[in-house]
mmCIF file of C-alpha atoms in Angstrom:
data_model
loop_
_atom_site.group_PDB
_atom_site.id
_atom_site.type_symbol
_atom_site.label_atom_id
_atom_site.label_comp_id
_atom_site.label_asym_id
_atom_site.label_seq_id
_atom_site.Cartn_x
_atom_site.Cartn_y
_atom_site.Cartn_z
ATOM 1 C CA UNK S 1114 0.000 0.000 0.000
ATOM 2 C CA UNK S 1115 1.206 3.701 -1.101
ATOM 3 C CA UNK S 1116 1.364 6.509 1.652
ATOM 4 C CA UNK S 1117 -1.138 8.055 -1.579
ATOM 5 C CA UNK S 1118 -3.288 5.179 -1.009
ATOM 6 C CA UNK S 1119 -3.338 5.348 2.379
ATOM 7 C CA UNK S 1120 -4.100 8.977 2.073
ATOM 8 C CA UNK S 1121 -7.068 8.024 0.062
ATOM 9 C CA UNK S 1122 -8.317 5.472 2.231
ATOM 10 C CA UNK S 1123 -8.258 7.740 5.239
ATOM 11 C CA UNK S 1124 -9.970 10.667 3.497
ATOM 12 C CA UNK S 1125 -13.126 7.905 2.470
ATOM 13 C CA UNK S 1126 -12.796 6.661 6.183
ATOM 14 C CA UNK S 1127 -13.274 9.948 7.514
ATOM 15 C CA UNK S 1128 -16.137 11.093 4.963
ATOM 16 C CA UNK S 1129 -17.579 7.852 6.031
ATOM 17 C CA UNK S 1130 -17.557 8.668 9.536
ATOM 18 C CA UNK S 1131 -18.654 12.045 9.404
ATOM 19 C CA UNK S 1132 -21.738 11.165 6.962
ATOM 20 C CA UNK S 1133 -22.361 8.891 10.107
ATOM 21 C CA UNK S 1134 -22.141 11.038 13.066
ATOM 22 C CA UNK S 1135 -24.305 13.854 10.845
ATOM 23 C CA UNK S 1136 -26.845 10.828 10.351
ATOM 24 C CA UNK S 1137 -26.951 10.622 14.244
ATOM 25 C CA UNK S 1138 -27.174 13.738 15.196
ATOM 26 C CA UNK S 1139 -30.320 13.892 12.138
ATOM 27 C CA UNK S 1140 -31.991 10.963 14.041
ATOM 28 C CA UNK S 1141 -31.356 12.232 17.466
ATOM 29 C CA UNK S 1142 -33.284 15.636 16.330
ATOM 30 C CA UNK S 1143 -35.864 13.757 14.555
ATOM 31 C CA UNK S 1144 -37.399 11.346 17.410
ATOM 32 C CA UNK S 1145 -36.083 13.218 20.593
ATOM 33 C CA UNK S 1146 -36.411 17.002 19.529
ATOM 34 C CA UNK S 1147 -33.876 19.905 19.475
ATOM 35 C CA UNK S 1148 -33.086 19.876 23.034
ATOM 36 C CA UNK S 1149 -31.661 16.679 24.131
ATOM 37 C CA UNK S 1150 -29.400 14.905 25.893
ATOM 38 C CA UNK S 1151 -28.383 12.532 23.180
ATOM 39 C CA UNK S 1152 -28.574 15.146 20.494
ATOM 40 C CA UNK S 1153 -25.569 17.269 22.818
ATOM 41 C CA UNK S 1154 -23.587 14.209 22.583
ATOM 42 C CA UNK S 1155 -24.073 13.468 19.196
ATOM 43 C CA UNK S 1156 -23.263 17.427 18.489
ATOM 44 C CA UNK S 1157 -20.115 16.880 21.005
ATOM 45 C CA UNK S 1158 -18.974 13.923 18.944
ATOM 46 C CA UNK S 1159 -19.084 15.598 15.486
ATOM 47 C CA UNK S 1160 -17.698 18.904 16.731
ATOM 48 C CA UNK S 1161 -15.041 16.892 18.299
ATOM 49 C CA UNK S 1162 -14.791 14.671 15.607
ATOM 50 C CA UNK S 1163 -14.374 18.299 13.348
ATOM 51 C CA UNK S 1164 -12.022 19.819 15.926
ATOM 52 C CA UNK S 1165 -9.675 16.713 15.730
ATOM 53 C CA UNK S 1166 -9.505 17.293 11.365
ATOM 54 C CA UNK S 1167 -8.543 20.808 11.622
ATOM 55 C CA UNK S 1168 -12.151 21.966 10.579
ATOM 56 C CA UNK S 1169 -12.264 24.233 13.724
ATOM 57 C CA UNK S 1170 -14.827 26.401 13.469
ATOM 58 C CA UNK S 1171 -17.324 24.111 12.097
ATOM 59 C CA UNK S 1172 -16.142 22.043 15.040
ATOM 60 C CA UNK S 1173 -16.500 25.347 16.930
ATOM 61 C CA UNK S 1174 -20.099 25.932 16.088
ATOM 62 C CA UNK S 1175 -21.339 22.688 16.891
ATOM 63 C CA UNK S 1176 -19.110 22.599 20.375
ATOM 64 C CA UNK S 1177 -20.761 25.835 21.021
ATOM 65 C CA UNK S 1178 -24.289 24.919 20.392
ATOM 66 C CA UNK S 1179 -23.766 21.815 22.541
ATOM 67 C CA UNK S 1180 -22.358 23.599 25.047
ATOM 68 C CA UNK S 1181 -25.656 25.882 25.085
ATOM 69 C CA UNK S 1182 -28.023 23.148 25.052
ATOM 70 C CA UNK S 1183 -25.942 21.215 28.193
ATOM 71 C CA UNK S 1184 -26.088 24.386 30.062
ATOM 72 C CA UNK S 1185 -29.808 24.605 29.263
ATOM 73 C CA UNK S 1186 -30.139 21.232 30.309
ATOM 74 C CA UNK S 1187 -28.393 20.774 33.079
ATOM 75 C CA UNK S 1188 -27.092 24.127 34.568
ATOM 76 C CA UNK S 1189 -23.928 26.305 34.318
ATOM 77 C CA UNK S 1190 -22.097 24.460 36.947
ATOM 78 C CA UNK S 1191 -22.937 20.214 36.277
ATOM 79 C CA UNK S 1192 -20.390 18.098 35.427
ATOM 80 C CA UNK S 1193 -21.929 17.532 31.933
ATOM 81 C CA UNK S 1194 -21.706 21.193 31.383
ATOM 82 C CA UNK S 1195 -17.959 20.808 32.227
ATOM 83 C CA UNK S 1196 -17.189 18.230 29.556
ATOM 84 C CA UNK S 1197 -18.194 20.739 26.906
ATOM 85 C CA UNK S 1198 -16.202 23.155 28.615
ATOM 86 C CA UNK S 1199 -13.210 20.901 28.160
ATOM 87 C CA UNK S 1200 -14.734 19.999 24.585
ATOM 88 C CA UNK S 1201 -14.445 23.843 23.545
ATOM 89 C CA UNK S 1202 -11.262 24.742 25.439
ATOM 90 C CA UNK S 1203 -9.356 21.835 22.998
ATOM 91 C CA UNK S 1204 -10.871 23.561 19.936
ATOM 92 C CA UNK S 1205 -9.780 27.224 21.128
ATOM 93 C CA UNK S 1206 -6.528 25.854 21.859
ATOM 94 C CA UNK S 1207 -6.024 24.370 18.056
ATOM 95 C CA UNK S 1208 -7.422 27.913 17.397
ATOM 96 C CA UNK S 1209 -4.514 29.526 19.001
ATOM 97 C CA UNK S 1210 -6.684 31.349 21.338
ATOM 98 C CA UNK S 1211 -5.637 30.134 24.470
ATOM 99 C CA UNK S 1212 -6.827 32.825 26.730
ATOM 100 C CA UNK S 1213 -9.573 32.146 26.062
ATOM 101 C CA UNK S 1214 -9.133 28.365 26.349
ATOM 102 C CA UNK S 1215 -7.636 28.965 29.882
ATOM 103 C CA UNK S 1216 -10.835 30.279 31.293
ATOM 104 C CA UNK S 1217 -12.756 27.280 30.221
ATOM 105 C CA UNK S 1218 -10.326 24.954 31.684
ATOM 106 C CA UNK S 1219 -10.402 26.980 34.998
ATOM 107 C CA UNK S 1220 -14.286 26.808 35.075
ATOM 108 C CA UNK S 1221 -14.073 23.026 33.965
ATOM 109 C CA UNK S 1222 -11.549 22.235 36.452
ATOM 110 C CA UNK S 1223 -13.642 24.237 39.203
ATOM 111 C CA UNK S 1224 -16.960 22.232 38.606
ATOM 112 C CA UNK S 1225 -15.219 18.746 38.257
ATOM 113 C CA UNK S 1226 -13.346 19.066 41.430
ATOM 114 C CA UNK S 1227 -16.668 20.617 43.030
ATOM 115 C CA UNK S 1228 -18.483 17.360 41.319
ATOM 116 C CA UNK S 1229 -16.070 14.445 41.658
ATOM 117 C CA UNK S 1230 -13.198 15.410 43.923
ATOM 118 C CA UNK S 1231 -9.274 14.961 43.064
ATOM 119 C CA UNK S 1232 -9.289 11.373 42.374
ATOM 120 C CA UNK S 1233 -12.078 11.331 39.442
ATOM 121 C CA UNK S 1234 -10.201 10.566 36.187
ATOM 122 C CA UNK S 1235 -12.116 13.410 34.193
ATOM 123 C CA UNK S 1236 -11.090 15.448 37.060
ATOM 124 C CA UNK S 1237 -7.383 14.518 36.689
ATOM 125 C CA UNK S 1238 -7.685 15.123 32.603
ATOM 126 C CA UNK S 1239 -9.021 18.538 33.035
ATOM 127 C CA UNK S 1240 -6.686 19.147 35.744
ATOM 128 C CA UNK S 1241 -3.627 17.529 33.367
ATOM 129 C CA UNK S 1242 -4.904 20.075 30.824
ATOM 130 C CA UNK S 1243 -5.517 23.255 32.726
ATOM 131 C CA UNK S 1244 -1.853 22.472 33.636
ATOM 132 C CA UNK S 1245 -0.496 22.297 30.007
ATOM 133 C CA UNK S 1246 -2.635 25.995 29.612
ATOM 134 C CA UNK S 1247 -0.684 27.280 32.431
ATOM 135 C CA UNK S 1248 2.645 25.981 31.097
ATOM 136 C CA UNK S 1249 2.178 27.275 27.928
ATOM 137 C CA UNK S 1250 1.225 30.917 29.028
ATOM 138 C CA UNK S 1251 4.556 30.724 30.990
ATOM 139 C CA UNK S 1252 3.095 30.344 34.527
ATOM 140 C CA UNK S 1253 5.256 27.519 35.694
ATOM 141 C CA UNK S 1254 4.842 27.539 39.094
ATOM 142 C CA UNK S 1255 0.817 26.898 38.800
ATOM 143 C CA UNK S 1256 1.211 24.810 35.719
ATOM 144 C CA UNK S 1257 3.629 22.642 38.667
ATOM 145 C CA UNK S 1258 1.201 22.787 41.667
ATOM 146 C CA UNK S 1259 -1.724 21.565 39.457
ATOM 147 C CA UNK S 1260 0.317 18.545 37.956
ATOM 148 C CA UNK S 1261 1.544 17.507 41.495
ATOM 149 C CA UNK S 1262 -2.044 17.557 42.430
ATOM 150 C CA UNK S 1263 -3.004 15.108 40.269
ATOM 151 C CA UNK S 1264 0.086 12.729 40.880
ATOM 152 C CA UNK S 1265 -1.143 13.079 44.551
ATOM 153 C CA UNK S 1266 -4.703 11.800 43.575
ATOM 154 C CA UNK S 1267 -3.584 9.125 41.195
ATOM 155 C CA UNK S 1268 -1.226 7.886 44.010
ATOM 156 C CA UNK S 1269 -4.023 7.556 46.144
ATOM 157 C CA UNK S 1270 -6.149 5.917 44.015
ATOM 158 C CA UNK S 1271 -4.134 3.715 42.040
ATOM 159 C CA UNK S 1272 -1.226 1.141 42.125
ATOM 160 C CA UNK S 1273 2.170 2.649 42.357
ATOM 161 C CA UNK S 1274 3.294 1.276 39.250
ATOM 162 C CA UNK S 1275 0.015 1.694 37.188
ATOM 163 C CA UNK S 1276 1.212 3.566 33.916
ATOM 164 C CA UNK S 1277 -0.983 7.101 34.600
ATOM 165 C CA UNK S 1278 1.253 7.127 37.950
ATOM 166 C CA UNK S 1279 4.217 6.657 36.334
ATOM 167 C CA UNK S 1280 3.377 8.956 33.288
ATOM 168 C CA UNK S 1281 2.129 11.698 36.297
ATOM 169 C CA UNK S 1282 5.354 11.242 37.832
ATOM 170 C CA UNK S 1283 7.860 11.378 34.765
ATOM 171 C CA UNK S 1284 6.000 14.428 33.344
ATOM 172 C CA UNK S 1285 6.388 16.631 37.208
ATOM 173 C CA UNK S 1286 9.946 15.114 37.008
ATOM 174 C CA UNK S 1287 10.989 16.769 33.623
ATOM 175 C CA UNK S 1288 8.928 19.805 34.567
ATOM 176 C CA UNK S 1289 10.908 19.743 37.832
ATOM 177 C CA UNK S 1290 14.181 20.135 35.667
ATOM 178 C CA UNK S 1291 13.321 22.351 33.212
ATOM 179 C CA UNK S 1292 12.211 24.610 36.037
ATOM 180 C CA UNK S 1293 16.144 24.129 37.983
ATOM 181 C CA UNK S 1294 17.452 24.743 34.986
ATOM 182 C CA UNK S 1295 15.406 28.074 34.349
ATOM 183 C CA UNK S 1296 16.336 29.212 37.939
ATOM 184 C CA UNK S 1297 19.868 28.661 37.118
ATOM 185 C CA UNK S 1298 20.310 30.389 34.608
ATOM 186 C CA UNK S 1299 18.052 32.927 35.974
ATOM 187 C CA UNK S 1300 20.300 33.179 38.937
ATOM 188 C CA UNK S 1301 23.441 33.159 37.011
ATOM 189 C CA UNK S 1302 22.282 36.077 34.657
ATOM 190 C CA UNK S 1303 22.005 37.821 38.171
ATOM 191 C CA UNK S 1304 25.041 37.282 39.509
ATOM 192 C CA UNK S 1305 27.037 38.783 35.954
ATOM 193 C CA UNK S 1306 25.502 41.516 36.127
#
């Protein structure tokens, strides 16, 4: 098989799918109405779906109205709300609007630890993620506290050896480092001058 015919075959795969999931969310709209628990999710899994092919603001607009409808549905602060939050946050991010982002992972975060606690494992990904937001913006130290907080929580809940403690614990240990080695050369920048 050719990378071209792979190419090929991925493009049909992914038509496929999508003429699927719009076929869903047609159905869902059709028996259960426009406002719908099963029509969100079908609207979550297209817009993600979109989001994940770099068709972001059709991903966007679905997300969005998704998002609505949950709120609707459920209220500003329920967990289901949050999982759109984390839903839209991911499609802002591949938007390269990250501030933006950020405050959806902050409210996400928020709800989820409000819902679940620390040692929930949606909890843990929108902590992981808020994190990442953090990092990227340059706030280290918060980025640090937030992943240490969920290597606390999966320590607690799991085996020490189970692979989301060891990945927890490899990824504080290389941000660990890279923040020594900031403060070093931080320090020695001081010092020459």
């Amino acid at each position: 098989v050719t990378l071209a015919q792979s190419k090929k075959r991925k493009k049909r795969r992914d038509r496929e799918i999508e003429t699927l999931l719009r076929d869903v969310i047609a159905i869902r709209r059709a028996s259960n109405g426009d406002s719908h628990p099963d029509l969100c999710k079908a609207m979550e899994n297209l817009g993600t779906f979109l989001t994940e092919r770099e068709r972001l603001e059709e991903g966007n607009r679905l997300l969005s109205e998704a998002l609505e409808m949950k709120t609707n549905l459920y209220g500003v602060h329920h967990p289901q709300a949050a999982v759109s939050l984390l839903n839209m946050a991911s499609n802002l991010t591949r938007r390269k609007r990250p501030s933006e982002a950020r405050i959806l992972l902050q409210k996400a975060t928020t709800i989820l630890t409000r819902a679940y606690g620390d040692e929930n494992a949606l909890t843990q990904t929108a902590l992981n993620s808020f994190g990442y937001a953090l990092k990227a913006a340059g706030e280290w130290c918060d980025a640090m506290r937030l992943f240490q907080r969920v290597l606390h929580a999966r320590r607690v809940a799991l085996d020490p050896q189970h692979p989301l403690v060891m990945d927890q614990e490899r990824l504080v240990h290389r941000m660990r480092k890279r923040m020594n080695r900031v403060e070093k050369r931080r320090a020695k920048r001081i010092t020459q001058a």
